[in-house]
Structure formats: structure tokens, C-alpha cells
mmCIF file of C-alpha atoms in Angstrom:
data_model
loop_
_atom_site.group_PDB
_atom_site.id
_atom_site.type_symbol
_atom_site.label_atom_id
_atom_site.label_comp_id
_atom_site.label_asym_id
_atom_site.label_seq_id
_atom_site.Cartn_x
_atom_site.Cartn_y
_atom_site.Cartn_z
ATOM 1 C CA MET N 1 -100.068 -1.001 -51.188
ATOM 2 C CA HIS N 2 -97.113 -2.542 -49.338
ATOM 3 C CA LYS N 3 -94.031 -0.319 -49.217
ATOM 4 C CA LEU N 4 -90.656 -1.961 -49.768
ATOM 5 C CA LYS N 5 -87.861 -1.291 -47.316
ATOM 6 C CA ILE N 6 -84.776 0.164 -49.016
ATOM 7 C CA LYS N 7 -81.351 -1.177 -48.086
ATOM 8 C CA ARG N 8 -78.439 0.804 -49.516
ATOM 9 C CA LYS N 9 -75.501 -1.403 -50.550
ATOM 10 C CA VAL N 10 -71.952 -1.064 -51.830
ATOM 11 C CA LEU N 11 -70.314 -3.691 -54.045
ATOM 12 C CA ALA N 12 -66.591 -3.751 -54.824
ATOM 13 C CA TYR N 13 -65.099 -4.992 -58.069
ATOM 14 C CA ILE N 14 -61.451 -5.307 -57.059
ATOM 15 C CA THR N 15 -59.268 -6.142 -60.028
ATOM 16 C CA LYS N 16 -55.621 -6.854 -60.703
ATOM 17 C CA GLY N 17 -53.692 -7.062 -63.921
ATOM 18 C CA GLN N 18 -54.450 -5.425 -67.249
ATOM 19 C CA GLU N 19 -56.759 -6.131 -70.169
ATOM 20 C CA PRO N 20 -57.000 -8.640 -71.751
ATOM 21 C CA ASN N 21 -55.942 -10.560 -68.607
ATOM 22 C CA LEU N 22 -57.881 -8.595 -65.992
ATOM 23 C CA GLU N 23 -58.788 -10.636 -62.902
ATOM 24 C CA LEU N 24 -61.535 -10.039 -60.328
ATOM 25 C CA LEU N 25 -61.331 -10.681 -56.585
ATOM 26 C CA VAL N 26 -64.042 -13.168 -55.578
ATOM 27 C CA PHE N 27 -64.736 -15.270 -52.515
ATOM 28 C CA GLU N 28 -66.670 -18.240 -51.250
ATOM 29 C CA HIS N 29 -67.838 -18.939 -47.716
ATOM 30 C CA LYS N 30 -65.490 -21.562 -46.271
ATOM 31 C CA ASP N 31 -68.298 -23.302 -44.353
ATOM 32 C CA PHE N 32 -71.213 -22.426 -46.670
ATOM 33 C CA PRO N 33 -70.070 -22.958 -50.293
ATOM 34 C CA GLU N 34 -73.737 -23.100 -51.337
ATOM 35 C CA ALA N 35 -73.830 -19.289 -50.858
ATOM 36 C CA GLY N 36 -71.986 -19.089 -54.181
ATOM 37 C CA LEU N 37 -69.211 -16.971 -55.617
ATOM 38 C CA GLN N 38 -69.370 -13.342 -54.470
ATOM 39 C CA VAL N 39 -67.568 -10.001 -54.447
ATOM 40 C CA PRO N 40 -67.023 -7.887 -51.318
ATOM 41 C CA ALA N 41 -70.275 -6.064 -50.550
ATOM 42 C CA GLY N 42 -72.421 -4.863 -47.717
ATOM 43 C CA THR N 43 -74.935 -2.468 -46.266
ATOM 44 C CA ILE N 44 -74.327 1.246 -45.890
ATOM 45 C CA GLU N 45 -74.935 2.303 -42.298
ATOM 46 C CA GLU N 46 -77.217 5.213 -41.458
ATOM 47 C CA ASP N 47 -75.500 8.578 -42.100
ATOM 48 C CA GLU N 48 -72.430 6.792 -43.547
ATOM 49 C CA LEU N 49 -70.875 8.142 -46.733
ATOM 50 C CA LEU N 50 -70.793 5.770 -49.720
ATOM 51 C CA ILE N 51 -67.007 5.865 -49.946
ATOM 52 C CA ASP N 52 -66.597 5.187 -46.212
ATOM 53 C CA ALA N 53 -69.010 2.247 -46.414
ATOM 54 C CA LEU N 54 -67.098 0.876 -49.406
ATOM 55 C CA TYR N 55 -63.722 0.846 -47.649
ATOM 56 C CA ARG N 56 -65.223 -0.377 -44.353
ATOM 57 C CA GLU N 57 -66.932 -3.330 -46.064
ATOM 58 C CA ILE N 58 -63.799 -4.190 -48.045
ATOM 59 C CA ASN N 59 -61.718 -4.181 -44.863
ATOM 60 C CA GLU N 60 -64.265 -6.183 -42.826
ATOM 61 C CA GLU N 61 -64.711 -8.845 -45.496
ATOM 62 C CA THR N 62 -61.209 -9.099 -47.030
ATOM 63 C CA GLY N 63 -58.776 -7.653 -44.497
ATOM 64 C CA LEU N 64 -57.447 -5.342 -47.237
ATOM 65 C CA VAL N 65 -56.668 -1.770 -46.240
ATOM 66 C CA ARG N 66 -57.389 1.355 -48.256
ATOM 67 C CA ASP N 67 -53.687 1.876 -49.085
ATOM 68 C CA ALA N 68 -53.603 -1.462 -50.964
ATOM 69 C CA LEU N 69 -56.283 -0.238 -53.394
ATOM 70 C CA TYR N 70 -56.500 2.343 -56.172
ATOM 71 C CA PHE N 71 -59.956 3.861 -56.528
ATOM 72 C CA MET N 72 -60.990 3.672 -60.193
ATOM 73 C CA GLY N 73 -64.519 5.059 -59.810
ATOM 74 C CA LYS N 74 -68.195 4.343 -59.348
ATOM 75 C CA ILE N 75 -69.444 2.337 -62.296
ATOM 76 C CA HIS N 76 -73.133 1.628 -61.796
ATOM 77 C CA LYS N 77 -76.174 1.991 -59.559
ATOM 78 C CA TYR N 78 -79.420 0.060 -59.828
ATOM 79 C CA ASN N 79 -82.149 -1.497 -57.712
ATOM 80 C CA TYR N 80 -82.086 -5.230 -57.021
ATOM 81 C CA TYR N 81 -85.154 -7.032 -55.705
ATOM 82 C CA PRO N 82 -84.160 -10.129 -53.676
ATOM 83 C CA GLN N 83 -86.593 -12.966 -54.218
ATOM 84 C CA GLY N 84 -89.076 -13.474 -51.405
ATOM 85 C CA LYS N 85 -88.047 -10.374 -49.433
ATOM 86 C CA ASP N 86 -89.855 -7.106 -48.623
ATOM 87 C CA THR N 87 -86.770 -5.089 -49.490
ATOM 88 C CA VAL N 88 -85.155 -3.428 -52.446
ATOM 89 C CA HIS N 89 -81.370 -3.148 -52.507
ATOM 90 C CA GLU N 90 -79.992 0.086 -53.918
ATOM 91 C CA ARG N 91 -76.733 -1.315 -55.292
ATOM 92 C CA ASN N 92 -73.754 0.993 -55.797
ATOM 93 C CA PHE N 93 -70.932 -0.673 -57.748
ATOM 94 C CA PHE N 94 -67.343 0.551 -57.495
ATOM 95 C CA HIS N 95 -64.164 -0.461 -59.318
ATOM 96 C CA LEU N 96 -60.860 -0.591 -57.443
ATOM 97 C CA ASN N 97 -57.481 -1.889 -58.538
ATOM 98 C CA TYR N 98 -55.466 -4.038 -56.132
ATOM 99 C CA ALA N 99 -51.841 -3.014 -55.634
ATOM 100 C CA GLY N 100 -50.828 -5.872 -53.325
ATOM 101 C CA GLU N 101 -49.192 -9.226 -53.907
ATOM 102 C CA GLN N 102 -51.629 -11.667 -52.265
ATOM 103 C CA VAL N 103 -53.608 -13.810 -54.712
ATOM 104 C CA ASN N 104 -55.269 -16.389 -52.444
ATOM 105 C CA TRP N 105 -56.121 -16.011 -48.776
ATOM 106 C CA GLU N 106 -58.676 -16.685 -46.080
ATOM 107 C CA HIS N 107 -60.121 -13.969 -43.870
ATOM 108 C CA ASN N 108 -62.207 -14.185 -40.710
ATOM 109 C CA VAL N 109 -64.872 -11.485 -40.857
ATOM 110 C CA VAL N 110 -65.127 -9.072 -37.938
ATOM 111 C CA SER N 111 -68.215 -6.876 -38.242
ATOM 112 C CA ASN N 112 -71.505 -5.908 -36.661
ATOM 113 C CA GLY N 113 -73.328 -7.760 -39.432
ATOM 114 C CA LEU N 114 -74.612 -11.269 -40.066
ATOM 115 C CA ASP N 115 -71.257 -12.311 -41.552
ATOM 116 C CA ASN N 116 -69.362 -11.686 -38.283
ATOM 117 C CA GLY N 117 -67.216 -14.720 -37.475
ATOM 118 C CA LEU N 118 -67.499 -16.300 -40.927
ATOM 119 C CA THR N 119 -64.403 -17.271 -42.899
ATOM 120 C CA PHE N 120 -64.185 -16.205 -46.547
ATOM 121 C CA LYS N 121 -61.801 -17.807 -49.048
ATOM 122 C CA PHE N 122 -60.481 -15.253 -51.586
ATOM 123 C CA ARG N 123 -58.955 -15.694 -55.028
ATOM 124 C CA PHE N 124 -58.577 -13.779 -58.266
ATOM 125 C CA GLU N 125 -60.489 -15.146 -61.267
ATOM 126 C CA PRO N 126 -59.967 -14.091 -64.899
ATOM 127 C CA ILE N 127 -62.957 -11.934 -65.842
ATOM 128 C CA LYS N 128 -63.117 -13.569 -69.288
ATOM 129 C CA THR N 129 -63.873 -16.980 -67.757
ATOM 130 C CA LEU N 130 -65.586 -15.849 -64.550
ATOM 131 C CA PRO N 131 -68.268 -18.233 -63.291
ATOM 132 C CA GLU N 132 -71.651 -16.651 -62.556
ATOM 133 C CA LEU N 133 -71.677 -14.606 -59.374
ATOM 134 C CA SER N 134 -74.323 -15.167 -56.707
ATOM 135 C CA GLY N 135 -77.324 -12.837 -56.510
ATOM 136 C CA GLU N 136 -76.628 -11.102 -59.821
ATOM 137 C CA GLN N 137 -73.474 -9.493 -58.389
ATOM 138 C CA GLY N 138 -71.840 -9.602 -61.826
ATOM 139 C CA GLU N 139 -74.480 -7.296 -63.301
ATOM 140 C CA ALA N 140 -72.161 -4.295 -63.671
ATOM 141 C CA LEU N 141 -68.971 -6.034 -64.844
ATOM 142 C CA LYS N 142 -69.629 -5.069 -68.457
ATOM 143 C CA MET N 143 -69.558 -1.388 -67.412
ATOM 144 C CA MET N 144 -65.982 -1.403 -66.096
#
């Protein structure tokens, strides 16, 4: 039997506003729109704490710093099986509230990962009318 490789991931639901007008931070790749609408997410490095990975990935992908965010809690964990890959992603979803003023911006990613050098275009979308997120990233929204 073939053993799947486990990749541990963090995903950030960063919201602003209040119900019933809660909005979610999403992004698209500036040069690769076919990658779809996504939330900040990434791989947990070996021996890295979940919370440290969460804030590192948020900073690398969005430019936002920890002080601009209120930690609301971990909301879900489940295994995702990417199509055509020999891996399983252990997905850890977190909810954070954004305290800043920016609503639309671009950020050039600086990381050790595959997204290094890419430009992401960020915006807040109303959760009630949110288009489908790429790769089932919206799976835990109902648990917020």
C-alpha cells in the first residue's frame, strides 16, 4: 500500500466588519488569475508552532503584521486530498479579525516557498455573496 505524505497547513479567515455584513479577506494572483480566489494559507515548517506558522504565512502573503489582527480562535481541522497528488493536507483553519484600514492592496510575496516573488491582489468580499474559493478553502466558513 502506498503511504501518503502529510503536509501540515494553516489557513487564515481574516474578517472585518460585523454580522450581518461580515467581509472576508481574499486574493487572486495578479499574473495567474486562473489559480482562483484564495485566502492566506501555507505550509507549517518542521518544528514550527501552529500559531507561529499562521502569523508567518499571513505576513509573507499579505504584508499584514500581527498587531493589525485580533486572534478569534481555531475553528476547524480536517484532511484535504489534492487531486492527482500523493499528499494529504492537514488543514488548520483560524479566524482573525482585521483592525486596519486597508481594503484593497497588492503585495509582493517574499518567502522560501513556491509563491516567492508573486504578486497577490487583496480585497474584502462580503461573506454572504462570496464566490467559491479555490481548492475547497471555504470549507470551514460555516463554522466561524
